[in-house]
mmCIF file of C-alpha atoms and ligand atoms in Angstrom:
data_model
loop_
_atom_site.group_PDB
_atom_site.id
_atom_site.type_symbol
_atom_site.label_atom_id
_atom_site.label_comp_id
_atom_site.label_asym_id
_atom_site.label_seq_id
_atom_site.Cartn_x
_atom_site.Cartn_y
_atom_site.Cartn_z
ATOM 1 C CA MET A 1 32.118 45.265 -6.319
ATOM 2 C CA LYS A 2 33.687 43.495 -9.329
ATOM 3 C CA LYS A 3 34.688 40.571 -7.241
ATOM 4 C CA TYR A 4 31.204 39.839 -6.041
ATOM 5 C CA LEU A 5 29.869 39.939 -9.505
ATOM 6 C CA ILE A 6 32.575 37.271 -10.690
ATOM 7 C CA ILE A 7 31.740 35.142 -7.654
ATOM 8 C CA ALA A 8 27.796 35.328 -8.556
ATOM 9 C CA THR A 9 28.642 34.784 -12.297
ATOM 10 C CA VAL A 10 30.727 31.689 -11.302
ATOM 11 C CA ALA A 11 27.809 30.459 -9.061
ATOM 12 C CA THR A 12 25.309 30.649 -11.925
ATOM 13 C CA LEU A 13 27.492 28.928 -14.220
ATOM 14 C CA PHE A 14 27.640 25.958 -11.917
ATOM 15 C CA SER A 15 24.003 26.047 -10.586
ATOM 16 C CA GLY A 16 22.763 22.762 -11.639
ATOM 17 C CA VAL A 17 25.812 21.012 -10.537
ATOM 18 C CA THR A 18 25.665 20.259 -6.803
ATOM 19 C CA LEU A 19 28.980 21.806 -6.092
ATOM 20 C CA PHE A 20 28.440 23.577 -2.830
ATOM 21 C CA GLY A 21 25.929 22.603 -0.271
ATOM 22 C CA VAL A 22 23.933 26.011 -0.793
ATOM 23 C CA GLU A 23 23.615 25.032 -4.638
ATOM 24 C CA SER A 24 22.088 21.822 -3.972
ATOM 25 C CA LYS A 25 19.284 23.436 -1.717
ATOM 26 C CA THR A 26 18.714 26.015 -4.627
ATOM 27 C CA VAL A 27 18.280 23.034 -7.169
ATOM 28 C CA GLU A 28 15.895 21.324 -4.764
ATOM 29 C CA LYS A 29 13.792 24.445 -4.533
ATOM 30 C CA VAL A 30 13.820 24.620 -8.298
ATOM 31 C CA TYR A 31 12.589 21.079 -8.452
ATOM 32 C CA GLN A 32 9.831 21.459 -5.750
ATOM 33 C CA LYS A 33 8.648 24.906 -7.532
ATOM 34 C CA GLU A 34 8.442 23.260 -11.041
ATOM 35 C CA CYS A 35 7.800 19.641 -10.552
ATOM 36 C CA GLY A 36 5.662 20.142 -7.326
ATOM 37 C CA SER A 37 2.780 22.064 -8.438
ATOM 38 C CA CYS A 38 0.565 19.643 -10.126
ATOM 39 C CA HIS A 39 1.310 16.711 -7.875
ATOM 40 C CA MET A 40 3.997 16.073 -4.914
ATOM 41 C CA ALA A 41 7.584 16.601 -6.120
ATOM 42 C CA TYR A 42 8.280 12.681 -6.232
ATOM 43 C CA GLN A 43 11.291 11.666 -4.531
ATOM 44 C CA PRO A 44 14.029 11.134 -7.541
ATOM 45 C CA GLN A 45 14.883 7.782 -6.106
ATOM 46 C CA PHE A 46 11.804 6.093 -7.169
ATOM 47 C CA LEU A 47 12.960 5.859 -10.640
ATOM 48 C CA PRO A 48 16.240 5.158 -12.533
ATOM 49 C CA GLN A 49 18.377 7.702 -14.569
ATOM 50 C CA ARG A 50 17.019 6.550 -17.784
ATOM 51 C CA SER A 51 13.357 6.926 -16.717
ATOM 52 C CA TRP A 52 14.238 10.677 -15.503
ATOM 53 C CA SER A 53 16.087 11.289 -18.965
ATOM 54 C CA LYS A 54 13.181 10.074 -20.979
ATOM 55 C CA MET A 55 10.606 12.043 -18.999
ATOM 56 C CA MET A 56 12.751 15.417 -19.130
ATOM 57 C CA LYS A 57 12.918 15.045 -23.074
ATOM 58 C CA LYS A 58 8.927 15.234 -23.566
ATOM 59 C CA LEU A 59 7.804 17.439 -20.941
ATOM 60 C CA ASP A 60 5.505 19.116 -23.586
ATOM 61 C CA ASN A 61 3.407 15.928 -23.602
ATOM 62 C CA HIS A 62 3.763 14.956 -19.902
ATOM 63 C CA PHE A 63 0.764 12.511 -19.278
ATOM 64 C CA ASP A 64 -1.300 14.510 -21.649
ATOM 65 C CA VAL A 65 -0.364 17.897 -19.979
ATOM 66 C CA ASP A 66 2.073 20.414 -21.331
ATOM 67 C CA ALA A 67 4.745 20.691 -18.244
ATOM 68 C CA SER A 68 7.501 22.168 -20.547
ATOM 69 C CA LEU A 69 10.197 24.359 -18.705
ATOM 70 C CA ASP A 70 12.836 26.512 -20.133
ATOM 71 C CA ALA A 71 16.132 25.046 -21.081
ATOM 72 C CA ASN A 72 18.114 25.960 -18.067
ATOM 73 C CA ASP A 73 15.463 24.688 -15.533
ATOM 74 C CA ASN A 74 15.122 21.510 -17.617
ATOM 75 C CA LYS A 75 18.807 21.002 -17.312
ATOM 76 C CA THR A 76 19.051 21.943 -13.594
ATOM 77 C CA ILE A 77 16.241 19.502 -12.778
ATOM 78 C CA LEU A 78 17.532 16.972 -15.096
ATOM 79 C CA VAL A 79 20.982 16.625 -13.229
ATOM 80 C CA TYR A 80 19.036 16.856 -9.908
ATOM 81 C CA LEU A 81 16.731 13.894 -10.722
ATOM 82 C CA THR A 82 19.647 11.772 -12.570
ATOM 83 C CA SER A 83 22.108 12.263 -9.624
ATOM 84 C CA ASN A 84 19.733 11.349 -7.139
ATOM 85 C CA ALA A 85 17.952 8.429 -9.149
ATOM 86 C CA GLY A 86 17.146 5.131 -7.655
ATOM 87 C CA ASP A 87 19.724 3.231 -9.566
ATOM 88 C CA VAL A 88 22.528 5.620 -8.251
ATOM 89 C CA LYS A 89 21.241 6.470 -4.865
ATOM 90 C CA ALA A 90 18.343 4.314 -3.402
ATOM 91 C CA SER A 91 18.953 5.507 0.388
ATOM 92 C CA THR A 92 15.898 3.547 1.993
ATOM 93 C CA LYS A 93 14.569 0.033 2.016
ATOM 94 C CA HIS A 94 11.610 1.308 0.155
ATOM 95 C CA PHE A 95 13.516 3.093 -2.582
ATOM 96 C CA SER A 96 15.745 0.100 -3.101
ATOM 97 C CA LYS A 97 12.962 -2.434 -3.162
ATOM 98 C CA MET A 98 11.233 -0.149 -5.685
ATOM 99 C CA SER A 99 14.781 0.162 -7.840
ATOM 100 C CA ASN A 100 15.483 -3.687 -7.408
ATOM 101 C CA SER A 101 11.863 -4.519 -8.851
ATOM 102 C CA ILE A 102 12.468 -2.625 -12.033
ATOM 103 C CA THR A 103 14.217 -4.837 -14.787
ATOM 104 C CA SER A 104 17.155 -3.276 -16.927
ATOM 105 C CA ASN A 105 15.025 -3.672 -19.929
ATOM 106 C CA GLU A 106 12.151 -1.367 -18.861
ATOM 107 C CA THR A 107 12.174 2.403 -18.646
ATOM 108 C CA PRO A 108 8.963 3.288 -16.730
ATOM 109 C CA LEU A 109 7.520 6.614 -16.401
ATOM 110 C CA ARG A 110 5.119 5.827 -13.779
ATOM 111 C CA ILE A 111 6.062 4.958 -10.236
ATOM 112 C CA SER A 112 2.671 3.626 -9.799
ATOM 113 C CA GLN A 113 3.088 1.016 -12.250
ATOM 114 C CA THR A 114 6.640 -0.390 -11.159
ATOM 115 C CA PRO A 115 6.299 -3.961 -9.805
ATOM 116 C CA TYR A 116 7.076 -3.115 -6.331
ATOM 117 C CA PHE A 117 4.593 -0.391 -6.270
ATOM 118 C CA LEU A 118 1.776 -2.707 -7.774
ATOM 119 C CA ARG A 119 2.626 -5.411 -5.377
ATOM 120 C CA GLU A 120 2.423 -3.111 -2.266
ATOM 121 C CA HIS A 121 -0.922 -1.533 -3.484
ATOM 122 C CA ARG A 122 -2.839 -4.337 -5.008
ATOM 123 C CA GLY A 123 -4.859 -4.873 -1.648
ATOM 124 C CA ILE A 124 -6.465 -1.554 -1.642
ATOM 125 C CA PRO A 125 -10.150 -1.735 -2.564
ATOM 126 C CA LYS A 126 -10.833 0.591 -5.916
ATOM 127 C CA ARG A 127 -13.335 2.803 -4.025
ATOM 128 C CA PHE A 128 -10.514 4.048 -1.759
ATOM 129 C CA ILE A 129 -8.436 5.074 -4.855
ATOM 130 C CA GLU A 130 -11.382 6.459 -7.036
ATOM 131 C CA GLN A 131 -12.704 8.588 -4.382
ATOM 132 C CA LYS A 132 -12.403 12.344 -5.113
ATOM 133 C CA GLU A 133 -10.149 12.792 -1.950
ATOM 134 C CA VAL A 134 -7.560 10.394 -3.811
ATOM 135 C CA LYS A 135 -8.469 10.044 -7.513
ATOM 136 C CA SER A 136 -5.160 8.434 -8.504
ATOM 137 C CA LEU A 137 -2.584 6.040 -7.012
ATOM 138 C CA ALA A 138 -0.138 8.871 -8.317
ATOM 139 C CA ASN A 139 -1.316 11.067 -5.350
ATOM 140 C CA CYS A 140 0.879 9.401 -2.669
ATOM 141 C CA THR A 141 0.125 12.428 -0.378
ATOM 142 C CA ALA A 142 -3.553 11.576 -0.109
ATOM 143 C CA CYS A 143 -2.768 8.415 1.848
ATOM 144 C CA HIS A 144 0.848 8.649 2.741
ATOM 145 C CA THR A 145 0.841 11.343 5.442
ATOM 146 C CA THR A 146 4.648 11.870 5.258
ATOM 147 C CA ALA A 147 5.354 11.350 1.624
ATOM 148 C CA ASN A 148 6.679 14.823 0.976
ATOM 149 C CA GLN A 149 9.351 14.087 3.652
ATOM 150 C CA GLY A 150 10.511 10.982 1.812
ATOM 151 C CA SER A 151 8.961 8.625 4.585
ATOM 152 C CA TYR A 152 6.384 5.897 3.466
ATOM 153 C CA SER A 153 6.160 3.903 6.696
ATOM 154 C CA GLU A 154 3.074 2.053 7.298
ATOM 155 C CA ARG A 155 2.349 3.813 10.442
ATOM 156 C CA ALA A 156 2.046 7.114 8.409
ATOM 157 C CA ILE A 157 -0.700 5.895 6.182
ATOM 158 C CA LYS A 158 -4.152 7.231 6.368
ATOM 159 C CA ILE A 159 -6.706 6.568 3.696
ATOM 160 C CA PRO A 160 -9.377 9.262 3.491
ATOM 161 C CA ASN A 161 -12.824 8.005 4.797
ATOM 162 C CA TYR A 162 -11.072 4.853 5.970
ATOM 163 C CA GLY A 163 -8.360 5.580 8.312
ATOM 164 C CA ARG A 164 -5.294 3.597 9.299
ATOM 165 C CA TRP A 165 -4.161 0.825 7.088
ATOM 166 C CA GLU A 166 -3.834 -2.565 9.063
ATOM 167 C CA ASP A 167 -2.812 -5.604 7.004
HETATM 168 C C1 HEC B 1 1.034 21.002 -15.519
HETATM 169 C C2 HEC B 1 0.974 20.102 -14.271
HETATM 170 C C3 HEC B 1 2.322 19.012 -14.213
HETATM 171 C C4 HEC B 1 3.348 19.537 -13.942
HETATM 172 C C5 HEC B 1 4.012 20.791 -13.832
HETATM 173 C C6 HEC B 1 4.410 18.126 -13.827
HETATM 174 N N1 HEC B 1 3.435 17.197 -13.879
HETATM 175 FE FE1 HEC B 1 3.927 15.199 -13.584
HETATM 176 N N2 HEC B 1 2.247 14.651 -13.875
HETATM 177 C C7 HEC B 1 0.991 15.475 -14.079
HETATM 178 C C8 HEC B 1 -0.059 14.659 -14.292
HETATM 179 C C9 HEC B 1 -1.428 15.206 -14.811
HETATM 180 C C10 HEC B 1 0.324 13.182 -14.084
HETATM 181 C C11 HEC B 1 -0.510 12.009 -14.223
HETATM 182 C C12 HEC B 1 -1.192 12.188 -12.817
HETATM 183 C C13 HEC B 1 -2.092 10.787 -12.713
HETATM 184 O O1 HEC B 1 -2.188 9.753 -13.438
HETATM 185 O O2 HEC B 1 -3.003 10.876 -11.628
HETATM 186 C C14 HEC B 1 1.761 13.275 -13.859
HETATM 187 C C15 HEC B 1 2.535 12.336 -13.420
HETATM 188 C C16 HEC B 1 3.780 12.374 -13.176
HETATM 189 C C17 HEC B 1 4.795 10.998 -12.709
HETATM 190 C C18 HEC B 1 4.118 9.464 -12.600
HETATM 191 C C19 HEC B 1 3.118 9.516 -11.350
HETATM 192 C C20 HEC B 1 3.040 7.979 -11.204
HETATM 193 O O3 HEC B 1 1.906 7.920 -11.540
HETATM 194 O O4 HEC B 1 3.884 7.296 -10.681
HETATM 195 C C21 HEC B 1 5.780 11.343 -12.551
HETATM 196 C C22 HEC B 1 7.021 10.612 -12.271
HETATM 197 C C23 HEC B 1 5.968 12.814 -12.760
HETATM 198 N N3 HEC B 1 4.532 13.386 -13.149
HETATM 199 C C24 HEC B 1 7.138 13.787 -12.608
HETATM 200 C C25 HEC B 1 7.056 15.065 -12.914
HETATM 201 C C26 HEC B 1 8.250 15.902 -13.056
HETATM 202 C C27 HEC B 1 9.655 15.205 -12.742
HETATM 203 C C28 HEC B 1 7.817 17.120 -13.308
HETATM 204 C C29 HEC B 1 8.686 18.266 -13.442
HETATM 205 C C30 HEC B 1 9.751 18.392 -14.540
HETATM 206 C C31 HEC B 1 6.437 17.127 -13.338
HETATM 207 N N4 HEC B 1 6.070 16.013 -13.306
HETATM 208 C C32 HEC B 1 5.458 18.221 -13.625
HETATM 209 C C33 HEC B 1 1.076 16.760 -14.241
HETATM 210 C C34 HEC B 1 2.218 17.486 -14.014
HETATM 211 C C1 HEC B 2 -5.127 5.046 -1.784
HETATM 212 C C2 HEC B 2 -3.956 5.337 -0.837
HETATM 213 C C3 HEC B 2 -2.595 5.237 -1.312
HETATM 214 C C4 HEC B 2 -1.872 5.919 -2.396
HETATM 215 C C5 HEC B 2 -2.603 7.015 -3.197
HETATM 216 C C6 HEC B 2 -0.511 5.509 -2.433
HETATM 217 N N1 HEC B 2 -0.391 4.629 -1.370
HETATM 218 FE FE1 HEC B 2 1.446 3.753 -1.073
HETATM 219 N N2 HEC B 2 0.312 2.477 0.250
HETATM 220 C C7 HEC B 2 -0.890 2.480 0.701
HETATM 221 C C8 HEC B 2 -1.209 1.405 1.633
HETATM 222 C C9 HEC B 2 -2.447 1.014 2.187
HETATM 223 C C10 HEC B 2 0.011 0.607 1.672
HETATM 224 C C11 HEC B 2 0.283 -0.501 2.458
HETATM 225 C C12 HEC B 2 0.015 -1.688 1.894
HETATM 226 C C13 HEC B 2 0.075 -2.896 2.433
HETATM 227 O O1 HEC B 2 1.259 -3.127 3.164
HETATM 228 O O2 HEC B 2 -0.830 -3.875 2.551
HETATM 229 C C14 HEC B 2 1.052 1.241 0.866
HETATM 230 C C15 HEC B 2 2.475 0.989 0.729
HETATM 231 C C16 HEC B 2 3.359 1.653 0.129
HETATM 232 C C17 HEC B 2 4.865 1.456 0.308
HETATM 233 C C18 HEC B 2 5.397 0.040 1.237
HETATM 234 C C19 HEC B 2 5.304 0.517 2.520
HETATM 235 C C20 HEC B 2 5.929 -0.665 3.455
HETATM 236 O O3 HEC B 2 6.511 -0.363 4.328
HETATM 237 O O4 HEC B 2 5.475 -1.706 2.872
HETATM 238 C C21 HEC B 2 5.443 2.472 -0.400
HETATM 239 C C22 HEC B 2 7.040 2.625 -0.549
HETATM 240 C C23 HEC B 2 4.529 3.219 -1.141
HETATM 241 N N3 HEC B 2 3.305 2.932 -0.555
HETATM 242 C C24 HEC B 2 4.585 4.350 -1.778
HETATM 243 C C25 HEC B 2 3.767 5.090 -2.410
HETATM 244 C C26 HEC B 2 4.006 6.104 -3.530
HETATM 245 C C27 HEC B 2 5.343 6.569 -3.927
HETATM 246 C C28 HEC B 2 2.686 6.508 -3.841
HETATM 247 C C29 HEC B 2 2.250 7.563 -4.981
HETATM 248 C C30 HEC B 2 3.136 7.369 -6.273
HETATM 249 C C31 HEC B 2 1.839 5.898 -3.003
HETATM 250 N N4 HEC B 2 2.286 4.803 -2.405
HETATM 251 C C32 HEC B 2 0.283 6.026 -3.291
HETATM 252 C C33 HEC B 2 -1.872 3.337 0.386
HETATM 253 C C34 HEC B 2 -1.649 4.335 -0.771
#
């Protein structure tokens, strides 16, 4: 009995550190739950470490809403975000293009205002963005049907009330 208790305690102490495969799954769950309720849980690869650190420091005023967390969850999520950030772990061409477009003297808090993002989305007519099914370019899943799986391929783009995007 005591042995299990010790194991559980050690596991708790290390939560937030991706030490075991099981742990990293748990951490991702915490991220999905806490950062995926108002909008999709954005892939950490979209922003550099410094952006996530800055964002996690002022969650009480997060784009005009209060998204604050208790200290434990905040730390767990900060470790998850910074260890998977675009400047340390850009795993696909989209993530590395995004990362490369951000100059080192900038600390963007919005993915939707990075140079690569703006370049990719500048051809979309305003009415498709402003319509109630989309509302904002931050609402990736409204158009990118596979965004939650981290896939942004053009084939999977479907704009509400318009359809597939051909350019
Ligand atoms: C209470 C609701 C809420 C929670 C919880 C929340 N956010 Fe947000 N978040 C917002 C709002 C509102 C915006 C602005 C969306 C817009 O402009 O359409 C936003 C925007 C963002 C953006 C910028 C999107 C863009 O424009 O590229 C990022 C990145 C982000 N949130 C990350 C997080 C992270 C990380 C967490 C968890 C720590 C989190 N959010 C939790 C409400 C929330
Ligand atoms: C209004 C619909 C819409 C929203 C919302 C939207 N996108 Fe897009 N996105 C597009 C379209 C359309 C393209 C293709 C533009 C082109 O190639 O002309 C695109 C292209 C991209 C590409 C490049 C794909 C490629 O292979 O060239 C990435 C990456 C991407 N979007 C990420 C995002 C992310 C991340 C978000 C949310 C923060 C987002 N998008 C929100 C419509 C949208």
